[in-house]
XYZ file of N, CA, C and O in Angstrom:
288
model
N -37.458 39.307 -7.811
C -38.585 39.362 -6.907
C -38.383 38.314 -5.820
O -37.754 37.272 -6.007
N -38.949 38.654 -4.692
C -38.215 37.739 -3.611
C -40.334 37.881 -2.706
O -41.063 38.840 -2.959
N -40.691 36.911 -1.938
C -41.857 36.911 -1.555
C -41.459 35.902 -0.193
O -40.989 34.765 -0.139
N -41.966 37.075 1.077
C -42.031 36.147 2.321
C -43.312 35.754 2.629
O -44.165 36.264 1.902
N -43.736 34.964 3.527
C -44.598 34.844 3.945
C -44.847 33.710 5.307
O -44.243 32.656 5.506
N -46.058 34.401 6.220
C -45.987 33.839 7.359
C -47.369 33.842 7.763
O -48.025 34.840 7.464
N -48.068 32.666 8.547
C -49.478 32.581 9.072
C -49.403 33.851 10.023
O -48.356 34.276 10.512
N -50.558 34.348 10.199
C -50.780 35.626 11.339
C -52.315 35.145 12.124
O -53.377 35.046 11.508
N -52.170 34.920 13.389
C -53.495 34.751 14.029
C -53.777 33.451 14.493
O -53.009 32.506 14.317
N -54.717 33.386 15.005
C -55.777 32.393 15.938
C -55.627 31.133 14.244
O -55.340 29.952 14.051
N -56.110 32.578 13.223
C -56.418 32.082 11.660
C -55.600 31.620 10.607
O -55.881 31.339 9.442
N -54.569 31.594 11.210
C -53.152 31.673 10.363
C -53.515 31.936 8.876
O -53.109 31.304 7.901
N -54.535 33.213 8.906
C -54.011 33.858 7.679
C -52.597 34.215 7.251
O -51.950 34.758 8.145
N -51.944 34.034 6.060
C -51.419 34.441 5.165
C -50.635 35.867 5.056
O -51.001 36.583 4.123
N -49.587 36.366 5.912
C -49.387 37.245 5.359
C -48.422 37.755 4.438
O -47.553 37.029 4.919
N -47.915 38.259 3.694
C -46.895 38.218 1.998
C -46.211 39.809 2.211
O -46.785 40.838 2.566
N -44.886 39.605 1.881
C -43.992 41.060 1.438
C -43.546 40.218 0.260
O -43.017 39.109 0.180
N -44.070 41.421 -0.922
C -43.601 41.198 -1.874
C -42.302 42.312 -2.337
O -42.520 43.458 -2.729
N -41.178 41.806 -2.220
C -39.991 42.326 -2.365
C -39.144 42.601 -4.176
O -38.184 42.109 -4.769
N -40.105 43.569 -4.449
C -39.179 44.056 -5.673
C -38.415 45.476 -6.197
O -38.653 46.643 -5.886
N -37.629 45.037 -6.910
C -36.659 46.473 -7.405
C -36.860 47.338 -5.985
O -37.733 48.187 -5.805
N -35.962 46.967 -5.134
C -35.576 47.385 -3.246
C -37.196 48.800 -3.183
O -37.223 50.015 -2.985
N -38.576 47.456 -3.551
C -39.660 48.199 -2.400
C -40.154 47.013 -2.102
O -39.659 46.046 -2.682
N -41.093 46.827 -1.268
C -41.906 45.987 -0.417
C -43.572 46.295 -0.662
O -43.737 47.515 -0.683
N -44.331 45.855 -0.775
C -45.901 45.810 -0.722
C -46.333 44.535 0.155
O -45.915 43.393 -0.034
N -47.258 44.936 1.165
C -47.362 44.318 1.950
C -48.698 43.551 1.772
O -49.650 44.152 1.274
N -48.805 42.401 2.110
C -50.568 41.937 1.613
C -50.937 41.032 2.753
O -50.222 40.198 3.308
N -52.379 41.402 3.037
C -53.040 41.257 3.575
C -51.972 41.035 5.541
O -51.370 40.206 6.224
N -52.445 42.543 5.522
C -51.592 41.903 7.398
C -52.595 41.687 8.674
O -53.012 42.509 9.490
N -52.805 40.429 8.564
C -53.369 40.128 10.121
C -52.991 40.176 11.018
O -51.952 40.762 11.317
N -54.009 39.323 12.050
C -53.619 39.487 13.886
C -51.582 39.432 13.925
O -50.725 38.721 13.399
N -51.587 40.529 14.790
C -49.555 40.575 14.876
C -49.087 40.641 14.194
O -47.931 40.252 14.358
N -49.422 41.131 12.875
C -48.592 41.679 11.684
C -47.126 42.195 11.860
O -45.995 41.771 11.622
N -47.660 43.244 12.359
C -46.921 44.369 12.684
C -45.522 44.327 13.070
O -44.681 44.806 12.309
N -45.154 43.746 14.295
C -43.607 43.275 14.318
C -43.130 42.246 13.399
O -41.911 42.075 13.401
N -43.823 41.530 12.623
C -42.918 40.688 11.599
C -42.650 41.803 10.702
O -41.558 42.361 10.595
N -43.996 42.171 9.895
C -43.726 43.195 8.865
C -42.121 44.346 8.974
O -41.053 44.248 8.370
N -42.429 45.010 9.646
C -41.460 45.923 10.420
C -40.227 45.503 10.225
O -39.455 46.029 9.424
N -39.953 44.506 10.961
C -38.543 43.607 10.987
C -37.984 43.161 9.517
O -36.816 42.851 9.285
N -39.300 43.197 8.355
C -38.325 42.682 7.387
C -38.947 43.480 6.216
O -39.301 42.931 5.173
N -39.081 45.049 6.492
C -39.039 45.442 5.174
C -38.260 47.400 5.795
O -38.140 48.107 6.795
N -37.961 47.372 4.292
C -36.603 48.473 4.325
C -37.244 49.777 3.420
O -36.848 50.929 3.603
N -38.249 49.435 2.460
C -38.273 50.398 1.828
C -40.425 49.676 1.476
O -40.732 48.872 0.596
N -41.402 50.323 2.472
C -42.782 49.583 2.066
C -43.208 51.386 1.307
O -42.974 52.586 1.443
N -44.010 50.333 0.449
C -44.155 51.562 -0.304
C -46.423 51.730 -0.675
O -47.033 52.695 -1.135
N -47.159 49.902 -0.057
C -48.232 49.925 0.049
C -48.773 48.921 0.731
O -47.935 48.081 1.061
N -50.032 48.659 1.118
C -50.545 47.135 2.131
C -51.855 47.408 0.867
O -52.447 48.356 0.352
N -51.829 46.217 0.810
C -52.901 45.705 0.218
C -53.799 44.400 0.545
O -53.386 43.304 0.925
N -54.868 44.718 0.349
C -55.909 44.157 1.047
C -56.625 42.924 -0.357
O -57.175 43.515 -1.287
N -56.588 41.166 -0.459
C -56.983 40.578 -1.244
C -58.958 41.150 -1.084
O -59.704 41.640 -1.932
N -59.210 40.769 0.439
C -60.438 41.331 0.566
C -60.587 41.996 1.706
O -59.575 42.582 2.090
N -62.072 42.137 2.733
C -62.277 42.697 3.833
C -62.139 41.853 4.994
O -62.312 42.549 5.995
N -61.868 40.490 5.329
C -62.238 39.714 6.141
C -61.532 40.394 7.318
O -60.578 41.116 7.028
N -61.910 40.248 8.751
C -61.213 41.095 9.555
C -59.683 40.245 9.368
O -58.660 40.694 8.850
N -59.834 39.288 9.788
C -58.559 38.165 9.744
C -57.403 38.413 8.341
O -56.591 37.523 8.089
N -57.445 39.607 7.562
C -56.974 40.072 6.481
C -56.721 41.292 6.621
O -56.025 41.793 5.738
N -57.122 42.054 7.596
C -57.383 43.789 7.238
C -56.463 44.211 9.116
O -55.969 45.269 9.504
N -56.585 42.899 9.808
C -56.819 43.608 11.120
C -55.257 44.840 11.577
O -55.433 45.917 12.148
N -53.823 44.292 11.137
C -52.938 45.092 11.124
C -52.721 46.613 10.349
O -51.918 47.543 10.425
N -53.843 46.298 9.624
C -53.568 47.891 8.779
C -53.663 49.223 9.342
O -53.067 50.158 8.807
N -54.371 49.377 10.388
C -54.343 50.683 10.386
C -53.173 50.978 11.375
O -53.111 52.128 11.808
N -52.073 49.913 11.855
C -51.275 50.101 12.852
C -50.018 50.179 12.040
O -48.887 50.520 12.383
N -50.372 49.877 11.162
C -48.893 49.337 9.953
C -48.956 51.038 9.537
O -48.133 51.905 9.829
N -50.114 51.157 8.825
C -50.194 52.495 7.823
C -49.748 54.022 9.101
O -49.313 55.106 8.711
N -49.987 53.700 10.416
C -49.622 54.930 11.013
C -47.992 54.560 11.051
O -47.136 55.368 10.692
N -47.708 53.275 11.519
C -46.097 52.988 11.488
C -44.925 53.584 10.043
O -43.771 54.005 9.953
N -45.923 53.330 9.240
C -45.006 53.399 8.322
C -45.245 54.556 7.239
O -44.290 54.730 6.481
N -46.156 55.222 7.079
C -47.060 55.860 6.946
C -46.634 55.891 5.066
O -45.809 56.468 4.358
N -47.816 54.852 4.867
C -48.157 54.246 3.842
C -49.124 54.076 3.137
O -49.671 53.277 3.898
N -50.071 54.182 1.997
C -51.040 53.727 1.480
C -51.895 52.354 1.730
O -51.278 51.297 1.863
N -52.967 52.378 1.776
C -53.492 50.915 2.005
C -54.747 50.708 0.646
O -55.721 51.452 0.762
N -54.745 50.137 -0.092
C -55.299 49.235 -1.397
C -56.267 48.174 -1.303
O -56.616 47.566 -2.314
């Protein structure tokens, strides 16, 4: 298991690829997600959400058309 992670936003929320057995789950993608995410996953298979805060949720619906993925 391999886990990146990088601040996203004004908020530097938290955002995590959790990298196992070659898939990716993505958690919580905030403000500008989107080109980090992208750039470092090969095989995403869900985004998951810890909660609703916008500063947690705001990349998802740009990720899920990109990659066209489940969101949790």
């Amino acid at each position: 298991m391999e886990i990146l992670k990088r601040p996203m936003g004004d908020y530097q929320t938290n955002c995590y690829i959790v990298k196992i057995d070659g898939k990716e789950i993505i958690i919580d993608p905030g403000m500008g997600a989107t080109e980090w995410v992208v750039s470092n996953v090969k095989n995403p298979v869900a985004i998951l959400n810890t909660h609703g805060h916008f500063d947690h949720v705001w990349s998802n619906s740009e990720l899920q058309n990109k990659l066209s993925i489940p969101l949790y």
